[in-house]
């Protein structure tokens, strides 16, 4: 039997996805979240990690860019990196250290409504401003640019005429919580499909 995979999560903010992922793998024989790291020392994601007994680490943007964060991941023998509301661009050396082993989730249907500045409520405001009738989530591999790595999985939800950005965000968040931990598990298992959809593995 292979050793358990070690997952690190990078999160800049609230960390509700990070929490779901920590819980999902809490008693798994497959993988364990060994680290939650943030460039924002006040991120609630770090507090959630501490509460769940997972190591929480703050780092500076300089440490992200000059390779010290990567060294910390390698020192802990991390196999898989999950971005969950991480707002900084991942440097190329880190992308190359985790080929097809670093994923992100975006709260819209990429390639639309992604890229620099498209985070948080900005995404949902833009979806509503364009009169879209459908939104959703995109889970994708991380490359050296925002929101543009190969897509692994998408799930959709309706956009209602009465939606505010907050209401749409809530519906999308529910989709994220349902699918992100399960898709990560499918990737770690090398499964080619999930809920009837073909995964790009
Ligand atoms: C999520 O909507 C995710 O798609 C985006 O950032 C948000 C993070 O939410 N990348 P949370 O911090 O996990 O609650």
Coordinates of N, CA and C and ligand atoms in Angstrom, one line a residue:
X1 N 0.8 -1.2 0.0 CA 0.0 0.0 0.0 C 0.8 1.3 0.0
X2 N 0.4 2.2 -0.8 CA 1.2 3.5 -0.8 C 1.0 4.2 0.5
X3 N 2.0 5.1 0.8 CA 1.8 6.0 1.9 C 0.7 7.0 1.7
X4 N 0.2 7.5 2.8 CA -0.9 8.5 2.6 C -0.3 9.8 1.9
X5 N -1.1 10.3 1.0 CA -0.7 11.6 0.4 C -0.7 12.7 1.4
X6 N 0.2 13.6 1.2 CA 0.2 14.8 2.1 C -0.3 16.0 1.3
X7 N -1.3 16.6 1.8 CA -1.9 17.8 1.1 C -1.6 19.1 1.9
X8 N -1.2 20.1 1.1 CA -1.1 21.5 1.7 C -2.1 22.3 1.0
X9 N -2.8 23.2 1.8 CA -3.8 24.1 1.3 C -3.2 25.5 1.5
X10 N -3.4 26.3 0.4 CA -3.0 27.7 0.4 C -4.4 28.5 0.4
X11 N -4.6 29.4 1.4 CA -5.8 30.1 1.5 C -5.6 31.5 2.0
X12 N -6.2 32.5 1.4 CA -6.0 33.9 1.8 C -7.1 34.4 2.7
X13 N -8.2 33.7 2.8 CA -9.3 34.3 3.5 C -10.1 33.4 4.5
X14 N -11.4 33.4 4.2 CA -12.3 32.7 5.2 C -12.0 31.2 5.4
X15 N -11.7 30.5 4.3 CA -11.3 29.1 4.5 C -12.4 28.1 4.7
X16 N -13.6 28.4 4.1 CA -14.6 27.4 4.3 C -14.4 26.2 3.4
X17 N -13.8 26.4 2.3 CA -13.4 25.2 1.5 C -12.3 24.5 2.2
X18 N -11.3 25.2 2.7 CA -10.2 24.5 3.4 C -10.7 23.7 4.5
X19 N -11.7 24.2 5.2 CA -12.2 23.4 6.3 C -12.9 22.1 5.8
X20 N -13.7 22.2 4.8 CA -14.3 21.0 4.2 C -13.3 20.0 3.8
X21 N -12.2 20.5 3.2 CA -11.2 19.5 2.7 C -10.5 18.9 3.9
X22 N -10.2 19.7 4.9 CA -9.5 19.1 6.2 C -10.4 18.0 6.8
X23 N -11.7 18.3 6.8 CA -12.7 17.4 7.4 C -12.8 16.1 6.6
X24 N -12.9 16.3 5.3 CA -13.1 15.2 4.4 C -12.0 14.2 4.5
X25 N -10.7 14.7 4.7 CA -9.6 13.8 4.8 C -9.2 13.5 6.2
X26 N -10.0 14.0 7.2 CA -9.7 13.8 8.6 C -9.4 12.4 9.0
X27 N -10.3 11.5 8.5 CA -10.1 10.1 8.9 C -9.9 9.2 7.7
X28 N -9.3 9.8 6.7 CA -9.2 9.0 5.4 C -7.9 8.2 5.5
X29 N -7.9 7.1 4.9 CA -6.6 6.3 4.7 C -5.9 6.7 3.5
X30 N -6.4 7.7 2.7 CA -5.8 8.0 1.5 C -4.9 9.2 1.6
X31 N -5.3 10.2 2.3 CA -4.6 11.5 2.3 C -4.9 12.3 3.6
X32 N -4.0 13.2 3.9 CA -4.2 14.0 5.1 C -3.8 15.5 4.8
X33 N -4.5 16.4 5.3 CA -4.0 17.8 5.1 C -3.0 18.0 6.2
X34 N -1.8 18.3 5.8 CA -0.7 18.5 6.8 C -0.4 20.0 7.1
X35 N -0.9 20.9 6.2 CA -0.5 22.3 6.4 C -1.6 23.2 5.7
X36 N -1.9 24.2 6.4 CA -2.7 25.3 5.8 C -1.8 26.5 5.9
X37 N -1.5 27.2 4.8 CA -0.6 28.3 4.7 C -1.3 29.5 4.1
X38 N -0.9 30.7 4.6 CA -1.6 31.9 4.1 C -0.6 33.0 4.1
X39 N -0.7 33.9 3.1 CA 0.1 35.1 3.1 C -0.6 36.2 3.9
X40 N -1.8 35.9 4.4 CA -2.5 36.8 5.3 C -2.6 36.2 6.7
X41 N -1.7 36.7 7.6 CA -1.6 36.1 8.9 C -2.9 36.2 9.7
X42 N -3.8 37.1 9.3 CA -5.1 37.1 10.0 C -6.2 36.3 9.3
X43 N -5.9 35.5 8.3 CA -6.9 34.7 7.6 C -7.6 33.8 8.5
X44 N -8.9 33.7 8.4 CA -9.7 32.8 9.3 C -9.4 31.4 8.9
X45 N -8.9 31.1 7.7 CA -8.5 29.8 7.3 C -7.4 29.2 8.3
X46 N -6.5 30.1 8.8 CA -5.5 29.6 9.7 C -6.1 29.2 11.0
X47 N -7.1 30.0 11.4 CA -7.7 29.7 12.7 C -8.5 28.3 12.6
X48 N -9.1 28.1 11.4 CA -9.9 26.8 11.3 C -8.9 25.7 11.3
X49 N -7.7 25.9 10.7 CA -6.7 24.8 10.7 C -6.3 24.5 12.2
X50 N -6.0 25.5 12.9 CA -5.6 25.3 14.3 C -6.6 24.5 15.1
X51 N -7.9 24.9 14.9 CA -9.0 24.3 15.6 C -9.1 22.8 15.3
X52 N -8.7 22.5 14.0 CA -8.8 21.1 13.6 C -7.5 20.3 13.8
X53 N -6.5 21.0 14.5 CA -5.3 20.3 14.8 C -4.4 20.2 13.6
X54 N -4.5 21.0 12.6 CA -3.7 21.0 11.4 C -2.7 22.2 11.5
X55 N -1.5 22.0 11.1 CA -0.5 23.0 11.2 C -0.9 24.2 10.4
X56 N -0.8 25.4 10.9 CA -1.2 26.7 10.3 C 0.1 27.5 10.2
X57 N 0.3 28.1 9.0 CA 1.6 28.8 8.8 C 1.3 30.1 8.0
X58 N 1.8 31.2 8.5 CA 1.7 32.4 7.7 C 3.1 32.6 7.0
X59 N 3.0 33.2 5.8 CA 4.3 33.4 5.1 C 4.1 34.8 4.4
X60 N 5.3 35.4 4.0 CA 5.2 36.7 3.4 C 5.2 36.5 1.9
X61 N 4.8 37.5 1.2 CA 4.8 37.4 -0.3 C 6.2 37.2 -0.8
X62 N 7.2 37.8 -0.1 CA 8.6 37.6 -0.5 C 9.0 36.1 -0.4
X63 N 8.5 35.4 0.6 CA 8.8 34.0 0.8 C 8.1 33.2 -0.3
X64 N 6.9 33.6 -0.7 CA 6.3 32.9 -1.8 C 7.1 33.0 -3.0
X65 N 7.6 34.2 -3.3 CA 8.2 34.5 -4.6 C 9.7 34.0 -4.6
X66 N 10.4 34.0 -3.5 CA 11.8 33.6 -3.6 C 12.0 32.1 -3.3
X67 N 11.0 31.3 -3.2 CA 11.2 29.9 -3.0 C 11.2 29.3 -1.6
X68 N 11.1 30.2 -0.6 CA 11.1 29.7 0.8 C 9.8 29.0 1.1
X69 N 8.7 29.4 0.6 CA 7.5 28.6 0.8 C 7.6 27.3 0.2
X70 N 8.1 27.2 -1.1 CA 8.2 25.9 -1.8 C 9.1 25.0 -0.9
X71 N 10.2 25.6 -0.4 CA 11.1 24.8 0.4 C 10.4 24.2 1.6
X72 N 9.5 25.0 2.2 CA 8.7 24.5 3.4 C 7.8 23.3 2.9
X73 N 7.2 23.4 1.8 CA 6.3 22.3 1.3 C 7.1 21.1 1.0
X74 N 8.3 21.3 0.4 CA 9.1 20.1 0.1 C 9.7 19.5 1.4
X75 N 10.0 20.3 2.3 CA 10.5 19.8 3.6 C 9.5 18.9 4.3
X76 N 8.2 19.2 4.1 CA 7.1 18.4 4.7 C 6.7 17.3 3.8
X77 N 7.4 17.1 2.7 CA 7.1 16.1 1.7 C 5.6 16.1 1.2
X78 N 5.2 17.4 1.0 CA 3.8 17.6 0.4 C 3.7 17.0 -1.0
X79 N 2.7 16.2 -1.2 CA 2.5 15.6 -2.6 C 1.5 16.4 -3.4
X80 N 0.6 17.2 -2.8 CA -0.5 17.7 -3.5 C -0.9 19.1 -2.9
X81 N -1.0 20.1 -3.7 CA -1.3 21.4 -3.2 C -2.7 21.9 -3.7
X82 N -3.5 22.4 -2.8 CA -4.8 22.8 -3.1 C -4.9 24.3 -2.8
X83 N -5.3 25.1 -3.8 CA -5.6 26.5 -3.6 C -7.0 26.7 -3.3
X84 N -7.4 27.3 -2.2 CA -8.8 27.5 -1.8 C -9.0 28.9 -1.4
X85 N -9.3 29.8 -2.3 CA -9.4 31.2 -2.0 C -8.0 31.8 -1.8
X86 N -7.1 31.4 -2.6 CA -5.7 32.0 -2.6 C -5.6 33.0 -3.6
X87 N -5.2 34.2 -3.2 CA -5.3 35.4 -4.1 C -4.0 35.8 -4.8
X88 N -2.9 35.1 -4.4 CA -1.6 35.5 -5.1 C -1.3 34.6 -6.2
X89 N -0.5 35.1 -7.1 CA -0.1 34.3 -8.3 C 1.0 33.3 -7.8
X90 N 0.9 32.0 -8.2 CA 1.9 31.0 -7.8 C 3.1 31.1 -8.7
X91 N 4.3 31.2 -8.1 CA 5.5 31.4 -9.0 C 5.7 30.1 -9.8
X92 N 6.4 30.3 -10.9 CA 6.6 29.2 -11.9 C 7.4 28.0 -11.2
X93 N 8.3 28.3 -10.4 CA 9.1 27.2 -9.8 C 8.2 26.3 -8.9
X94 N 7.2 26.9 -8.3 CA 6.3 26.1 -7.5 C 5.3 25.3 -8.4
X95 N 4.9 25.9 -9.5 CA 4.0 25.2 -10.4 C 4.7 24.0 -10.9
X96 N 6.0 24.2 -11.3 CA 6.8 23.1 -11.9 C 7.1 22.0 -10.9
X97 N 7.1 22.3 -9.6 CA 7.4 21.3 -8.6 C 6.2 20.4 -8.3
X98 N 5.0 20.8 -8.8 CA 3.8 20.0 -8.5 C 3.0 19.8 -9.8
X99 N 3.6 19.1 -10.8 CA 3.0 19.0 -12.1 C 1.7 18.2 -12.0
X100 N 0.6 18.8 -12.4 CA -0.8 18.2 -12.2 C -1.0 17.7 -10.8
X101 N -0.4 18.4 -9.9 CA -0.6 18.1 -8.4 C -0.9 19.4 -7.7
X102 N -1.3 20.4 -8.4 CA -1.7 21.6 -7.8 C -3.0 22.1 -8.4
X103 N -4.1 22.3 -7.6 CA -5.4 22.6 -8.2 C -6.0 23.9 -7.5
X104 N -6.9 24.5 -8.3 CA -7.6 25.7 -7.8 C -9.1 25.5 -8.0
X105 N -9.8 26.3 -7.3 CA -11.3 26.3 -7.6 C -11.7 27.7 -7.9
X106 N -12.5 27.9 -8.9 CA -12.9 29.3 -9.2 C -14.5 29.3 -9.2
X107 N -15.0 30.4 -8.6 CA -16.5 30.4 -8.4 C -17.3 30.9 -9.7
X108 N -16.9 30.4 -10.8 CA -17.7 30.7 -12.1 C -17.3 29.7 -13.1
X109 N -17.9 29.8 -14.3 CA -17.6 28.8 -15.3 C -16.5 29.3 -16.2
X110 N -15.3 29.0 -15.9 CA -14.1 29.4 -16.7 C -14.3 28.8 -18.1
X111 N -13.8 29.5 -19.2 CA -12.9 30.6 -19.1 C -13.6 32.0 -18.9
X112 N -14.9 32.0 -18.8 CA -15.5 33.3 -18.5 C -15.4 33.7 -17.0
X113 N -15.3 35.0 -16.8 CA -15.3 35.6 -15.5 C -14.1 35.1 -14.6
X114 N -12.9 34.9 -15.3 CA -11.7 34.6 -14.6 C -10.7 35.6 -14.8
X115 N -9.5 35.4 -14.3 CA -8.3 36.3 -14.5 C -8.1 37.3 -13.4
X116 N -7.1 38.1 -13.6 CA -6.8 39.1 -12.5 C -8.0 39.9 -12.1
X117 N -8.1 40.1 -10.8 CA -9.2 40.9 -10.3 C -10.6 40.2 -10.2
X118 N -10.7 39.0 -10.8 CA -11.9 38.3 -10.7 C -11.9 37.4 -9.5
X119 N -12.2 37.9 -8.4 CA -12.3 37.1 -7.1 C -13.4 37.6 -6.3
X120 N -13.8 36.8 -5.3 CA -14.9 37.2 -4.4 C -16.1 37.7 -5.1
X121 N -16.7 38.7 -4.6 CA -18.0 39.1 -5.1 C -17.9 39.8 -6.5
X122 N -16.7 40.2 -6.9 CA -16.5 40.7 -8.2 C -17.0 39.7 -9.3
X123 N -16.7 38.5 -9.0 CA -17.1 37.4 -10.0 C -18.6 37.4 -10.2
X124 N -19.3 37.4 -9.0 CA -20.7 37.2 -9.1 C -21.4 38.5 -9.6
X125 N -20.8 39.6 -9.3 CA -21.3 40.9 -9.8 C -21.2 40.9 -11.4
X126 N -20.1 40.4 -11.9 CA -19.9 40.4 -13.3 C -20.9 39.4 -14.0
X127 N -21.1 38.3 -13.4 CA -22.0 37.3 -13.9 C -23.4 37.9 -14.0
X128 N -23.8 38.5 -12.9 CA -25.2 39.2 -12.9 C -25.3 40.3 -13.9
X129 N -24.2 41.1 -14.0 CA -24.2 42.3 -14.9 C -24.4 41.8 -16.4
X130 N -23.9 40.6 -16.7 CA -24.0 40.1 -18.0 C -25.3 39.3 -18.3
X131 N -26.1 39.3 -17.3 CA -27.4 38.6 -17.5 C -27.3 37.1 -17.7
X132 N -26.2 36.5 -17.2 CA -26.1 35.0 -17.3 C -27.2 34.3 -16.6
X133 N -27.6 33.2 -17.2 CA -28.7 32.4 -16.6 C -28.1 31.2 -15.8
X134 N -26.8 31.0 -16.0 CA -26.2 29.9 -15.4 C -24.8 30.3 -14.9
X135 N -24.4 29.8 -13.7 CA -23.0 30.0 -13.2 C -22.6 28.7 -12.6
X136 N -21.6 28.7 -11.8 CA -21.1 27.4 -11.2 C -19.7 27.5 -10.8
X137 N -19.0 26.4 -10.8 CA -17.6 26.3 -10.3 C -16.8 25.6 -11.4
X138 N -15.5 26.0 -11.3 CA -14.5 25.3 -12.2 C -13.3 24.9 -11.3
X139 N -13.0 23.6 -11.4 CA -11.8 23.1 -10.7 C -10.8 22.9 -11.8
X140 N -9.6 23.5 -11.6 CA -8.6 23.4 -12.7 C -7.2 23.3 -12.1
X141 N -6.3 22.8 -12.9 CA -4.8 22.7 -12.5 C -4.3 24.1 -12.5
X142 N -3.3 24.3 -11.7 CA -2.7 25.7 -11.6 C -1.5 25.8 -12.6
X143 N -1.5 26.8 -13.4 CA -0.3 27.1 -14.2 C 0.2 28.5 -13.7
X144 N 1.0 29.1 -14.5 CA 1.7 30.4 -14.0 C 0.8 31.6 -14.2
X145 N -0.5 31.5 -14.6 CA -1.3 32.6 -14.8 C -2.6 32.4 -14.0
X146 N -3.4 33.5 -13.8 CA -4.6 33.4 -13.0 C -5.7 32.6 -13.8
X147 N -6.2 31.6 -13.2 CA -7.5 30.9 -13.7 C -7.4 30.4 -15.1
X148 N -6.2 30.0 -15.5 CA -6.1 29.5 -16.9 C -5.5 28.1 -17.1
X149 N -5.3 27.4 -16.1 CA -4.8 26.0 -16.2 C -5.9 25.1 -16.7
X150 N -5.5 23.9 -17.2 CA -6.4 22.9 -17.7 C -7.6 22.7 -16.8
X151 N -8.8 22.7 -17.3 CA -10.0 22.4 -16.5 C -10.1 20.9 -16.2
X152 N -10.4 20.6 -14.9 CA -10.6 19.3 -14.5 C -12.1 18.9 -14.4
X153 N -12.9 19.9 -13.9 CA -14.3 19.6 -13.6 C -15.0 20.9 -13.5
X154 N -16.3 20.9 -14.0 CA -17.2 22.0 -13.8 C -18.5 21.5 -13.3
X155 N -19.1 22.3 -12.5 CA -20.5 22.0 -12.1 C -21.3 23.3 -12.2
X156 N -22.6 23.2 -12.5 CA -23.3 24.5 -12.8 C -24.5 24.6 -11.8
X157 N -24.9 25.9 -11.7 CA -26.2 26.2 -10.9 C -26.9 27.3 -11.6
X158 N -28.2 27.4 -11.4 CA -28.9 28.5 -12.1 C -28.6 29.9 -11.5
X159 N -28.7 30.9 -12.3 CA -28.7 32.3 -11.8 C -30.2 32.7 -11.8
X160 N -30.7 33.2 -10.7 CA -32.1 33.6 -10.7 C -32.2 35.1 -10.9
X161 N -33.4 35.5 -11.5 CA -33.6 36.9 -11.8 C -33.5 37.7 -10.5
X162 N -33.9 37.2 -9.4 CA -33.9 37.9 -8.1 C -32.5 37.9 -7.4
X163 N -31.5 37.3 -8.0 CA -30.2 37.1 -7.3 C -29.5 38.4 -7.0
X164 N -28.9 38.5 -5.8 CA -27.9 39.5 -5.5 C -26.6 38.8 -5.6
X165 N -25.5 39.6 -5.7 CA -24.2 38.9 -5.7 C -24.0 37.9 -4.5
X166 N -24.5 38.4 -3.3 CA -24.4 37.5 -2.1 C -25.2 36.2 -2.2
X167 N -26.4 36.3 -2.8 CA -27.2 35.1 -2.9 C -26.6 34.2 -3.9
X168 N -26.1 34.7 -5.0 CA -25.4 33.8 -6.0 C -24.1 33.2 -5.4
X169 N -23.4 34.0 -4.6 CA -22.2 33.5 -4.0 C -22.5 32.3 -3.1
X170 N -23.6 32.4 -2.4 CA -24.0 31.3 -1.4 C -24.3 30.0 -2.2
X171 N -25.0 30.2 -3.3 CA -25.4 29.0 -4.1 C -24.1 28.3 -4.7
X172 N -23.2 29.2 -5.1 CA -21.9 28.7 -5.7 C -21.1 28.0 -4.6
X173 N -21.0 28.7 -3.5 CA -20.2 28.1 -2.3 C -20.7 26.7 -2.0
X174 N -22.0 26.5 -2.0 CA -22.6 25.2 -1.7 C -22.1 24.1 -2.7
X175 N -22.0 24.5 -3.9 CA -21.5 23.6 -5.0 C -20.0 23.3 -4.7
X176 N -19.2 24.4 -4.3 CA -17.8 24.2 -4.0 C -17.6 23.2 -2.9
X177 N -18.4 23.4 -1.8 CA -18.2 22.5 -0.6 C -18.6 21.1 -1.0
X178 N -19.6 20.9 -1.9 CA -20.0 19.5 -2.2 C -18.9 18.8 -3.1
X179 N -18.4 19.6 -4.0 CA -17.5 18.9 -5.0 C -16.0 19.0 -4.8
X180 N -15.5 20.0 -4.2 CA -14.1 20.2 -4.2 C -13.4 19.0 -3.4
X181 N -13.8 18.7 -2.2 CA -13.1 17.6 -1.5 C -13.2 16.3 -2.3
X182 N -14.4 16.0 -2.9 CA -14.6 14.8 -3.7 C -13.7 14.7 -4.9
X183 N -13.6 15.8 -5.6 CA -12.8 15.8 -6.8 C -11.3 15.7 -6.5
X184 N -10.9 16.3 -5.4 CA -9.5 16.1 -5.0 C -9.3 14.6 -4.7
X185 N -10.2 14.0 -4.0 CA -10.1 12.6 -3.7 C -10.0 11.7 -5.0
X186 N -10.9 12.1 -5.9 CA -10.8 11.3 -7.2 C -9.5 11.5 -7.9
X187 N -8.9 12.7 -7.9 CA -7.6 12.9 -8.5 C -6.5 12.1 -7.8
X188 N -6.6 12.1 -6.5 CA -5.6 11.3 -5.7 C -5.7 9.8 -6.0
X189 N -6.9 9.4 -6.3 CA -7.1 8.0 -6.6 C -6.8 7.7 -8.0
X190 N -6.6 8.7 -8.9 CA -6.4 8.5 -10.3 C -7.6 8.1 -11.0
X191 N -8.8 8.5 -10.5 CA -10.0 8.1 -11.2 C -10.3 9.0 -12.4
X192 N -10.9 8.4 -13.4 CA -11.1 9.1 -14.6 C -12.4 9.8 -14.7
X193 N -13.3 9.4 -13.8 CA -14.6 10.1 -13.9 C -15.1 10.3 -12.4
X194 N -16.0 11.3 -12.4 CA -16.6 11.6 -11.1 C -18.0 12.1 -11.4
X195 N -19.0 11.5 -10.7 CA -20.4 11.9 -10.9 C -20.8 11.9 -12.4
X196 N -20.3 10.9 -13.1 CA -20.7 10.8 -14.5 C -19.9 11.8 -15.5
X197 N -19.1 12.6 -14.9 CA -18.3 13.5 -15.8 C -16.9 13.0 -15.9
X198 N -16.3 13.1 -17.1 CA -15.0 12.7 -17.4 C -14.0 13.7 -16.7
X199 N -13.1 13.2 -15.9 CA -12.1 14.1 -15.3 C -10.9 14.2 -16.1
X200 N -10.3 15.4 -16.3 CA -9.1 15.6 -17.0 C -7.9 15.3 -16.1
X201 N -7.5 14.0 -16.1 CA -6.4 13.7 -15.1 C -5.1 13.5 -15.9
Ligands
LIG1 C1 -14.3 30.5 -3.2 O1 -15.4 31.0 -3.8 C2 -13.3 30.0 -4.3 O2 -14.0 29.6 -5.4 C3 -12.5 31.2 -4.5 O3 -12.4 31.9 -3.3 C4 -13.5 31.5 -2.5 C5 -12.9 31.0 -1.2 O4 -13.9 30.8 -0.2 N1 -11.3 30.9 -5.2 P1 -13.5 30.2 1.2 O5 -12.4 31.0 1.8 O6 -13.1 28.8 1.0 O7 -14.8 30.3 2.1

